[in-house]
Coordinates of C-alpha atoms in Angstrom, one line a residue:
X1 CA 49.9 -11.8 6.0
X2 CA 51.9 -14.9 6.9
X3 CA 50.8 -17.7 4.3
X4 CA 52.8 -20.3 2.5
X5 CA 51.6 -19.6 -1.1
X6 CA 51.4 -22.0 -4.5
X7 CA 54.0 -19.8 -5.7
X8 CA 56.9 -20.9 -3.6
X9 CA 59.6 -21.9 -6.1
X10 CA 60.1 -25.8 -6.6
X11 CA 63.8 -26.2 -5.6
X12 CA 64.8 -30.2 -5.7
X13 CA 67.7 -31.4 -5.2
X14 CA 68.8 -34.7 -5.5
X15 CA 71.6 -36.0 -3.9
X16 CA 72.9 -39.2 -4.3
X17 CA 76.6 -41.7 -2.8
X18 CA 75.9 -43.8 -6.0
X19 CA 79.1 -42.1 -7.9
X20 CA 80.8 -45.6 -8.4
X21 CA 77.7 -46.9 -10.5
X22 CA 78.7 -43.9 -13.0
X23 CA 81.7 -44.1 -15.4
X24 CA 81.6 -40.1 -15.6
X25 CA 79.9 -38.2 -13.6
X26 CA 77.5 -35.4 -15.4
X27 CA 78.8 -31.8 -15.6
X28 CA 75.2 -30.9 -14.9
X29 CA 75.5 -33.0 -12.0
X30 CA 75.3 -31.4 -8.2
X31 CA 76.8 -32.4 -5.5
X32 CA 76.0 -31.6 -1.5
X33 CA 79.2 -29.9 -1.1
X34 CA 79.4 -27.9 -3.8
X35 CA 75.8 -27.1 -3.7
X36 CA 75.8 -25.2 -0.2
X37 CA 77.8 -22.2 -1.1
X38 CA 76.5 -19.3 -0.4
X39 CA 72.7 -17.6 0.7
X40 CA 71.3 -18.3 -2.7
X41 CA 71.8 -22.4 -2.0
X42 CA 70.4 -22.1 1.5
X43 CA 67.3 -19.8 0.3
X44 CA 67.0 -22.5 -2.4
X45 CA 67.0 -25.9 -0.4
X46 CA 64.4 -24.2 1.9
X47 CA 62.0 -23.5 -0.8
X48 CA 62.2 -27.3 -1.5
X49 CA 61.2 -27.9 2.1
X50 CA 58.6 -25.6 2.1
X51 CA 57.5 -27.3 -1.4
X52 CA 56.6 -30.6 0.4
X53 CA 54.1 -28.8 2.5
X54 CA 52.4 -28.1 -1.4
X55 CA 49.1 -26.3 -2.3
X56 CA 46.6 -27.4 0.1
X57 CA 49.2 -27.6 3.2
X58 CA 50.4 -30.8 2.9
X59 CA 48.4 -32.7 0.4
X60 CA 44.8 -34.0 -0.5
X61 CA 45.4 -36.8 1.7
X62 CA 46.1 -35.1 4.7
X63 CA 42.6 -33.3 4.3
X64 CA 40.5 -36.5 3.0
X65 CA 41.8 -38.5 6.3
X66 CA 41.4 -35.4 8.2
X67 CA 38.4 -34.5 7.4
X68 CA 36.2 -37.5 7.0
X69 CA 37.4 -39.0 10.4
X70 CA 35.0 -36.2 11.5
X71 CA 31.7 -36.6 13.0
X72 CA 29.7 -34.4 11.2
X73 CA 30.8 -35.7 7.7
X74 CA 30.2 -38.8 5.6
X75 CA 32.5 -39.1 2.4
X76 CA 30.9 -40.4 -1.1
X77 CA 32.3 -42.5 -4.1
X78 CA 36.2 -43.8 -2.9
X79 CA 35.9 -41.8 0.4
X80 CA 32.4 -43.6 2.1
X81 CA 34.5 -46.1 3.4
X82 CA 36.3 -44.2 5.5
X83 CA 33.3 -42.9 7.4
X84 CA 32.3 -46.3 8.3
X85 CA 34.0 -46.1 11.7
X86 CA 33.7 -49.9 13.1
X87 CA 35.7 -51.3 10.1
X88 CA 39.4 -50.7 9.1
X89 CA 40.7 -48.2 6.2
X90 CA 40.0 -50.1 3.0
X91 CA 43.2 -50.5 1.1
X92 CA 43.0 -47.5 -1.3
X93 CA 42.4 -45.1 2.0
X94 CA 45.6 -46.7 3.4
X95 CA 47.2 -46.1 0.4
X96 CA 46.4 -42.4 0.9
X97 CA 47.6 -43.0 4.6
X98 CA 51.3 -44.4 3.0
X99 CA 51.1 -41.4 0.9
X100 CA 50.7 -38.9 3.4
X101 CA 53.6 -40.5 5.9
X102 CA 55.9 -40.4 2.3
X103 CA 54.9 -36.3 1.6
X104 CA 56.0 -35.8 5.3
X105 CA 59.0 -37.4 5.6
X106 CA 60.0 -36.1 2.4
X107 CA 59.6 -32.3 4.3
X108 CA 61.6 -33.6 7.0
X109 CA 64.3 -34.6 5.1
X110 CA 64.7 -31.8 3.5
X111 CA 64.2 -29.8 6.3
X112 CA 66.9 -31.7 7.9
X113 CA 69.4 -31.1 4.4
X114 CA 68.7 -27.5 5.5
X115 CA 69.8 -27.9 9.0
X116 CA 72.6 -29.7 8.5
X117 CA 74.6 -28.0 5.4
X118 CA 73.6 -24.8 6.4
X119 CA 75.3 -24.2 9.3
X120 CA 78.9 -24.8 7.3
X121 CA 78.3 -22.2 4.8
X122 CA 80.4 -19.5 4.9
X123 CA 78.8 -16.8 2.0
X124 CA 75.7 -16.3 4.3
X125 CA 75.1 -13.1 6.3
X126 CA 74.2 -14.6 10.0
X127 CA 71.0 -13.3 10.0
X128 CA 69.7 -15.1 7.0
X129 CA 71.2 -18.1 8.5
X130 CA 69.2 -17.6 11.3
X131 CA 66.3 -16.7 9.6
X132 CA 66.5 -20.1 7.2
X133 CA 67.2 -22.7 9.9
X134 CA 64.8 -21.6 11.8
X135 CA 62.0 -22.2 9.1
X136 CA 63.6 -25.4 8.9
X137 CA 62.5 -26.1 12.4
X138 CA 59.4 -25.2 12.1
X139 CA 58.5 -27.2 9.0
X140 CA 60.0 -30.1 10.6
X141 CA 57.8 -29.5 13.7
X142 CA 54.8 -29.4 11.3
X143 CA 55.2 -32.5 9.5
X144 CA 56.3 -34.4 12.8
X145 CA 53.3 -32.9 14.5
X146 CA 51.1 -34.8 12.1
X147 CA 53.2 -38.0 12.2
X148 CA 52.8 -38.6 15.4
X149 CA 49.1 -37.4 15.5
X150 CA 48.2 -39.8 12.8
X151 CA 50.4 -42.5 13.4
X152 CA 51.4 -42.7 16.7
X153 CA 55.1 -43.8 17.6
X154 CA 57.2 -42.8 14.6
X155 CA 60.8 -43.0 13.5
X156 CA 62.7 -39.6 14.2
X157 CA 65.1 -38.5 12.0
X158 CA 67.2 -35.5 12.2
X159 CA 69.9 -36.3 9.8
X160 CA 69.4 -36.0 5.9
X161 CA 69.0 -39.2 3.9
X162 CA 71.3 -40.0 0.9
X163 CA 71.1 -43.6 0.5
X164 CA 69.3 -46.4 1.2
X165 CA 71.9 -47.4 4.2
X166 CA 70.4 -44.6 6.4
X167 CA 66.4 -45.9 6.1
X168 CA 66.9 -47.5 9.4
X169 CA 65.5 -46.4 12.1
X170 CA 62.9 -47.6 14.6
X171 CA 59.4 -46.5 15.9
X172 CA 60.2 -43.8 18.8
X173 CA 57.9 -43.1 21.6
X174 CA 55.2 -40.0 21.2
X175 CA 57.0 -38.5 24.1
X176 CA 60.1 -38.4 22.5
X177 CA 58.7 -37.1 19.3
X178 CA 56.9 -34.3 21.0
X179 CA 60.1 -33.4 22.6
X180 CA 61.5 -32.7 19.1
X181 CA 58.8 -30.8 17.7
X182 CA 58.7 -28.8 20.6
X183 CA 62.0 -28.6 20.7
X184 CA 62.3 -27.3 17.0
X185 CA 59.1 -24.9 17.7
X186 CA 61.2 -23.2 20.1
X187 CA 64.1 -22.6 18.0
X188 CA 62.0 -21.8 15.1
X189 CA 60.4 -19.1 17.4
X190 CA 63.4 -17.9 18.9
X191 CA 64.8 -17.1 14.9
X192 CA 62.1 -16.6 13.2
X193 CA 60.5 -12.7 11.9
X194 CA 57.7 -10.8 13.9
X195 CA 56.9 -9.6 10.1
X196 CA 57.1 -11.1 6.9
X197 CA 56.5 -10.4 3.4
X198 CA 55.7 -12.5 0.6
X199 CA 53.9 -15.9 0.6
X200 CA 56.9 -18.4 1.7
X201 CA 57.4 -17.5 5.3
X202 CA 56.3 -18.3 8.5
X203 CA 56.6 -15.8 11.4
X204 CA 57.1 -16.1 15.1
X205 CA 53.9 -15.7 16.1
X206 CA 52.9 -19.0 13.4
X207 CA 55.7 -20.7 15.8
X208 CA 53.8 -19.7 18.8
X209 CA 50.7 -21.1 17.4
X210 CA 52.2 -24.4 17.1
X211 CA 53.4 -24.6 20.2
X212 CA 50.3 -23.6 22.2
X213 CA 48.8 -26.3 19.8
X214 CA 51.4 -29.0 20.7
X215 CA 51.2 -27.8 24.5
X216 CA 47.1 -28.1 24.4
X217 CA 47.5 -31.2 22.9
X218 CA 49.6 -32.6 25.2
X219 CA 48.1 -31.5 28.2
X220 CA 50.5 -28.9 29.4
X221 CA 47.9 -25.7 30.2
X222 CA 50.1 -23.2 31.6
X223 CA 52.3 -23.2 28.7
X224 CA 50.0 -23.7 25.9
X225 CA 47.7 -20.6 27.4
X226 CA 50.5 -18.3 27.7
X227 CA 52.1 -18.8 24.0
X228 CA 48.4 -18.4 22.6
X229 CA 48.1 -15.5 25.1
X230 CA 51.6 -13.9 23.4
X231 CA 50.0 -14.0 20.2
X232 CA 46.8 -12.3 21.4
X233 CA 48.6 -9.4 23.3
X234 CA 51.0 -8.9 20.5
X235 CA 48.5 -6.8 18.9
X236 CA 49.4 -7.7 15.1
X237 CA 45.9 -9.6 15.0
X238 CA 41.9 -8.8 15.3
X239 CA 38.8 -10.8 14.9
X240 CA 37.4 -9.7 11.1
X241 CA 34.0 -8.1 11.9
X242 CA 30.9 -9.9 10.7
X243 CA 26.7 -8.7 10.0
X244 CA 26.3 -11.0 7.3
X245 CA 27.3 -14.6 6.5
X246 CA 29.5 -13.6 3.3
X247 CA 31.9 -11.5 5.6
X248 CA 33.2 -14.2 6.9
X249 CA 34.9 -14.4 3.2
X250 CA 37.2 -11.5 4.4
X251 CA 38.9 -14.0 6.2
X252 CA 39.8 -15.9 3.6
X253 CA 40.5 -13.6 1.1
X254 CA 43.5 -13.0 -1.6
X255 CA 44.6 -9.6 0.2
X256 CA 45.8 -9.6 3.6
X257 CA 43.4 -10.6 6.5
X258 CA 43.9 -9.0 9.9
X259 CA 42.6 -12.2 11.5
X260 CA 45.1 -14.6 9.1
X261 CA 48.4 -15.5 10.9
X262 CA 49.6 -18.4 8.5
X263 CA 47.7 -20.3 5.6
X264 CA 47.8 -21.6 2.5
X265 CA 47.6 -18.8 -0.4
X266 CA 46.1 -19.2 -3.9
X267 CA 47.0 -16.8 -6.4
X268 CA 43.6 -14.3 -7.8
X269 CA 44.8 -15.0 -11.7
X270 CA 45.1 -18.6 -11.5
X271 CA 41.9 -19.7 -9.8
X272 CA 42.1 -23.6 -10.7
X273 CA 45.0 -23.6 -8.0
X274 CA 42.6 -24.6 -5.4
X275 CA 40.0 -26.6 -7.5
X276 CA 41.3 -30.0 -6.4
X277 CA 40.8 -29.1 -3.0
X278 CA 37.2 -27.8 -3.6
X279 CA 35.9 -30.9 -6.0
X280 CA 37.3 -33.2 -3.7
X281 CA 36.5 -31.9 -0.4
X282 CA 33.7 -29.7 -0.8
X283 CA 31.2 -31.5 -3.4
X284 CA 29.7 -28.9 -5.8
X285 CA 32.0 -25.7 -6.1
X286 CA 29.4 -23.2 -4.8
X287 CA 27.9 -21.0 -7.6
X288 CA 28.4 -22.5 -10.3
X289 CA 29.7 -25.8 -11.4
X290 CA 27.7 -28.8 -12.7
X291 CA 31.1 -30.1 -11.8
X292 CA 32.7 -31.5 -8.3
X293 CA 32.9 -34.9 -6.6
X294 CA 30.4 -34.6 -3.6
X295 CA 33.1 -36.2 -2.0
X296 CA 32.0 -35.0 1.9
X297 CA 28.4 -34.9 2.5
X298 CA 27.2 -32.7 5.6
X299 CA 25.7 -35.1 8.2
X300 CA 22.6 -32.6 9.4
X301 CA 21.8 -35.5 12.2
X302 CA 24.8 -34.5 13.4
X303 CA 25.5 -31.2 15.3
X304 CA 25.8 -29.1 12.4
X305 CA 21.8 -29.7 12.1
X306 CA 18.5 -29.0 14.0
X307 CA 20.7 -28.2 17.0
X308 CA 22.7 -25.1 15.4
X309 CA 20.9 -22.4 15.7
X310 CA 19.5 -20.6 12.5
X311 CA 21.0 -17.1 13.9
X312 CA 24.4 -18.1 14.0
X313 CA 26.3 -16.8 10.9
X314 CA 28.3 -19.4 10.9
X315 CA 25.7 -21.8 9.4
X316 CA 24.6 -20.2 6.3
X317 CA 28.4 -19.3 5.4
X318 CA 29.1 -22.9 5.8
X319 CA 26.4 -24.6 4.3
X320 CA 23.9 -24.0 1.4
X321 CA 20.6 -25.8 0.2
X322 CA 20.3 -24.1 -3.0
X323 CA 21.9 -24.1 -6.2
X324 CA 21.3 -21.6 -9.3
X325 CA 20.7 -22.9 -12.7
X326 CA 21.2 -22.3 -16.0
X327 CA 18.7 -19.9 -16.6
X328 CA 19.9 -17.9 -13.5
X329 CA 16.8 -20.1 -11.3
X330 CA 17.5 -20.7 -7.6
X331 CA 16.3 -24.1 -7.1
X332 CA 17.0 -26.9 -4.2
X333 CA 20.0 -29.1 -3.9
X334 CA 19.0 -33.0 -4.8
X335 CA 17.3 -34.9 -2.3
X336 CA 20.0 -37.0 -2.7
X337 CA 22.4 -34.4 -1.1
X338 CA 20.1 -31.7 0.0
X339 CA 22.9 -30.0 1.7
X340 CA 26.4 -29.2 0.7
X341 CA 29.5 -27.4 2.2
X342 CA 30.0 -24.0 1.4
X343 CA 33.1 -22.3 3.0
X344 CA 35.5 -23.1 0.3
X345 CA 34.2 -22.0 -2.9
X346 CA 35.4 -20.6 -6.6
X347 CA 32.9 -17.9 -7.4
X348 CA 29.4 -16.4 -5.6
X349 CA 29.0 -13.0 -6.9
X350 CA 32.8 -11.8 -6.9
X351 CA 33.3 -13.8 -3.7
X352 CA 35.9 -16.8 -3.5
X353 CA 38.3 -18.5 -1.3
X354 CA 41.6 -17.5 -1.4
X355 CA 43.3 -18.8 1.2
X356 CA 43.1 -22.1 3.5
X357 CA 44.2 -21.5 6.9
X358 CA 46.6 -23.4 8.5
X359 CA 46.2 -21.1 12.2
X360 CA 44.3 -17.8 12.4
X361 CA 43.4 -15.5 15.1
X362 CA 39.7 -16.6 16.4
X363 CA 42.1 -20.0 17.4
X364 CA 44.6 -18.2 19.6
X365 CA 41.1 -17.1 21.3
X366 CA 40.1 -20.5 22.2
X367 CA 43.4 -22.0 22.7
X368 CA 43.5 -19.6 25.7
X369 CA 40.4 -20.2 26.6
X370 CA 40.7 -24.3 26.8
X371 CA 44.1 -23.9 28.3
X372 CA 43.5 -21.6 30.7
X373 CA 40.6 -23.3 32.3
X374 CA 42.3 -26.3 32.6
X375 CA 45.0 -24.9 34.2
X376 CA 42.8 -22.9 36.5
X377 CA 40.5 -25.6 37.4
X378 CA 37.8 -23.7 35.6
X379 CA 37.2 -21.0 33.6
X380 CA 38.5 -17.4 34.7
X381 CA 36.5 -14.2 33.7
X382 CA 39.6 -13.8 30.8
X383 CA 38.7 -17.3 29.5
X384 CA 34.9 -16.4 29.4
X385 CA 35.5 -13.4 27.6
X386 CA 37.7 -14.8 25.0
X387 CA 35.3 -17.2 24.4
X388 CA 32.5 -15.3 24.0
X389 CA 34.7 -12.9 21.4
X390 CA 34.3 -15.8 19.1
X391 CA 30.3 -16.4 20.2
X392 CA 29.6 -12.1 19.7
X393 CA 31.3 -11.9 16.4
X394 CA 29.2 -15.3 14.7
X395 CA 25.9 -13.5 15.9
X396 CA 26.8 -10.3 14.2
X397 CA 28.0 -8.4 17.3
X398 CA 31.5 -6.7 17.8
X399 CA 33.6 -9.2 19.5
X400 CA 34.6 -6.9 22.1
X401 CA 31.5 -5.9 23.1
X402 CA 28.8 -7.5 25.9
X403 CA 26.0 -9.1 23.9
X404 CA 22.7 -11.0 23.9
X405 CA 24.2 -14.5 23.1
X406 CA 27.1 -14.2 25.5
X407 CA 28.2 -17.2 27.4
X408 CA 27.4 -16.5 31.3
X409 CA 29.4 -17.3 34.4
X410 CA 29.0 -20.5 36.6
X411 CA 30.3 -23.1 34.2
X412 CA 32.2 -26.2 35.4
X413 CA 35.6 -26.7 34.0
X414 CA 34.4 -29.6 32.2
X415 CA 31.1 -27.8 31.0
X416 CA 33.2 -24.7 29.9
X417 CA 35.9 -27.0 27.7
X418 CA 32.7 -28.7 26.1
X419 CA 31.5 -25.3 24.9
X420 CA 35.2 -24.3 23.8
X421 CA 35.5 -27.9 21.5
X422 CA 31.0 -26.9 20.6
X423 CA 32.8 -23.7 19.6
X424 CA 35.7 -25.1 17.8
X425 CA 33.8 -27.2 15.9
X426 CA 31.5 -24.6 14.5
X427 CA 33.9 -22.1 13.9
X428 CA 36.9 -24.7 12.3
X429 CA 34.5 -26.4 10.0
X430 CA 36.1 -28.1 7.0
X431 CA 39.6 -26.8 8.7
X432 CA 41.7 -30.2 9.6
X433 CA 40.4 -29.4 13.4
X434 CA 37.6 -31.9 14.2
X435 CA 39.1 -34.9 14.6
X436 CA 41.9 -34.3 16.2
X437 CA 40.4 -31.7 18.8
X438 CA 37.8 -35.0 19.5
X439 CA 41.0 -37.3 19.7
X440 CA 43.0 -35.2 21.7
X441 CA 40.2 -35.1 24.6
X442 CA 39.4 -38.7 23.9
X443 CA 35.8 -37.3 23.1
X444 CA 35.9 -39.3 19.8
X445 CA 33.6 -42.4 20.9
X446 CA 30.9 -40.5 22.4
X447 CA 30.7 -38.0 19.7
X448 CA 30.3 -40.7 17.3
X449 CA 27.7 -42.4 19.5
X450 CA 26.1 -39.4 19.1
X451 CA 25.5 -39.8 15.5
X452 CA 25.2 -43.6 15.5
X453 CA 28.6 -44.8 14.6
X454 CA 30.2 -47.1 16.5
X455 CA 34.3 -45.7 16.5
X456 CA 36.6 -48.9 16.9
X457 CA 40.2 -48.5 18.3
X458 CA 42.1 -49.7 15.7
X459 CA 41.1 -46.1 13.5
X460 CA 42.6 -44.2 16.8
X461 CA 45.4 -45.0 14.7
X462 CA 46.6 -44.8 10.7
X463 CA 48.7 -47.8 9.8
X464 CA 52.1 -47.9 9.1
X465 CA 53.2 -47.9 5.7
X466 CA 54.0 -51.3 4.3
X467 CA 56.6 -49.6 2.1
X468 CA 58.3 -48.5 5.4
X469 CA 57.6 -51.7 7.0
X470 CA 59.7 -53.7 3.9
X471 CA 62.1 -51.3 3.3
X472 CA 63.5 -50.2 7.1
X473 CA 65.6 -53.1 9.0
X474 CA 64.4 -51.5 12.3
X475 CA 60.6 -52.0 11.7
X476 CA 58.5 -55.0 11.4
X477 CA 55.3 -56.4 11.1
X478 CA 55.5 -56.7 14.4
X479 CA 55.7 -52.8 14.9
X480 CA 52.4 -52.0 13.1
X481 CA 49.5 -50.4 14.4
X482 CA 47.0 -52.4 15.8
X483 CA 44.4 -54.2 13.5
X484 CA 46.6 -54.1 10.6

């Protein structure tokens, strides 16, 4: 299994051109070149990279602004405010915003010490240089691809930061930042493994995920169908196989998942590694805590409702109305918050989540699907059928099998991509996918019509740091995102 685990050693390394503010300079002290000596330096500075990404991917932040800019979702306590769609982010959710642009421009630099001082090393077999910029790239491509999601036009930097006299550098273009990340997707695909072992790496086909995300969301069909269609036909991957809702925890589970291409990894003897992410996402920690932070509260007027039907799997593994007490008593949820989130939990009878994907095999299915009926105009018989793999295997049938609840032929290309994103939605819940999947289709208003909420289009966008805004000569005021 591909995962970036909790256990990924913390390599920092500071670097710094002050040397003529010290009278001596520390025999402890390490310096850039006469750090990158040999593989053991190169292996080292790429853990740091792959540090920044941290225990829940990148960090809380990403998921809390994620998340909660979903329709189906209202956030509680310090988070409400950001599910109040006609208002700006208050000033401690764009704190959390500056936070996130800091965590991912810390990856990229480090990323970028990789790229650049590895190369010159000479102690280094060629194929674990290869092997190590590559993952380099594709972290860089990561954090980028959430720049420019979140923020729009953002500075790109390729070259590591020392001192304060490289901060400058202006607000680029999305096109031009897309052309990087793809850019460093395709080298990280072209040198990464097909197979890896352990918990730090990512593997080709995590590279051809990206892409075929970066290519859907930027309209290009052909591409992005045939790099999710590579995946699919490599035959590494399969759907897990579902009758009841808890199977579904096979998917996220500490031993390797057939369907589980690259995700976050918690270690089974040190179960508080993902706690932060339960309390503050997922409210009560499912069976059994009087503790958690009902931070996201299901919004049942939403499409996660009256309107899911009761037979799909998907619903009871993802929500739960009942709690058990002290004396071992089922009894409702508060009326308060009658219904909770259940996919990421800490215990239920030996069952637990594990892992927290970052791409797994059900979305190679549906990036194919999407892209290829875009490209085609409308959906081909392969689209259907890759579509309804996903549909079968949430009722309880074998995905490769004709079913009962299949999807039929006739749909418009517009009517076919609305049951992709309806599909997306149900099968990605409380998986960073939501919001961007309804931003990338500019579906965002009317789904939040949909549920009463009127979406401005100043929150299209995350604002600009002010600590970036003060500190870089080549951005100003001027420069920030509208409404802020």
């Amino acid at each position: 299994m591909k995962r970036i685990g909790i256990s990924i050693i913390i390599a920092t390394t500071f670097f710094t051109s002050c040397q003529d503010m010290l009278d001596e300079i520390p025999k402890d002290f390490v310096a850039r070149n006469n750090y990158y000596t040999n593989e053991a330096d190169a292996q080292g500075a790429l853990n740091g990279a792959y540090n920044t990404l941290g225990p829940d991917f990148f960090n809380i932040e990403d998921y809390i602004l994620s998340e909660l800019h979903g329709d189906y979702l209202n956030g509680r306590g310090s988070q409400a405010s950001i599910s109040i769609m006609h208002q700006l982010l208050d000033q401690q959710n764009i704190g959390r915003a500056s936070t996130l642009w800091s965590r991912l421009y810390s990856g990229i630099n480090r990323a970028n010490a990789v790229l650049n001082n590895v190369p010159q090393i000479v102690d280094i077999s060629e194929e674990a240089r290869t092997r190590i910029m590559a993952e380099a790239h594709f972290i860089r491509a990561l954090a980028y691809f959430e720049l420019v999601r979140g923020f729009g036009p953002v500075p790109i930097k390729t070259k590591e930061s020392t001192d304060l006299s490289e901060l400058e550098s202006p607000r680029r273009p999305e096109d031009e930042v897309y052309d990087l990340i793809i850019a460093d997707a395709l080298a990280a695909e072209e040198g990464l493994l097909e197979t890896v072992s352990g918990t730090g790496q990512a593997s080709k086909a995590a590279a051809k995920m990206l892409l075929a995300h970066v290519y859907l969301t930027t309209g290009q069909w052909e591409a992005a169908a045939a790099k999710a269609e590579e995946v699919i036909t490599s035959g590494k991957y399969q759907l897990v196989n579902v009758q009841e809702p808890d199977d579904f925890y096979q998917i996220f589970a500490a031993n390797t998942s057939a369907e589980d291409i690259m995700s976050v990894h918690h270690s089974e003897t040190r179960q508080s590694e993902i706690t932060n992410y339960l309390h503050m996402g997922n409210n009560i920690p499912y069976n059994y805590s009087s503790t958690g932070y009902f931070a996201w509260v299901p919004d049942m007027n939403s499409f996660i409702g009256e309107t899911w039907d009761e037979d799909d799997l998907r619903k009871p593994f993802n929500l739960y109305t009942h709690i058990q007490n002290a004396a071992g008593e089922w009894v409702p949820l508060p009326s308060t918050t009658p219904v909770l989130f259940k996919k990421f939990i800490t215990d239920n009878n030996g069952l637990r989540t594990y892992s927290v994907p970052i791409y797994r095999y059900a979305e190679a299915l549906l990036f194919y699907a999407e892209a290829a009926c875009r490209a085609a105009g409308g959906p081909s018989p392969l689209a259907l059928e890759r579509l309804n793999m996903i549909r079968r295997r949430a009722y309880g049938y074998d995905p490769n099998v004709p079913s009962p609840v299949d999807y039929g032929p006739g749909m418009s290309e517009e009517a076919f991509v609305d049951t992709v994103l309806q599909e997306r939605a149900y099968e990605f819940l409380i998986e960073r996918r939501r919001w961007w999947d309804l931003k990338r289709t500019g579906k965002a208003k009317e789904a939040f019509a949909a549920v009463g909420k009127n979406l401005i289009d100043e929150r299209l966008l995350w604002p600009i740091p002010e600590n970036e805004i003060n500190n870089n000569p080549a951005i100003g005021q001027e420069d920030q995102n509208p409404g802020y």
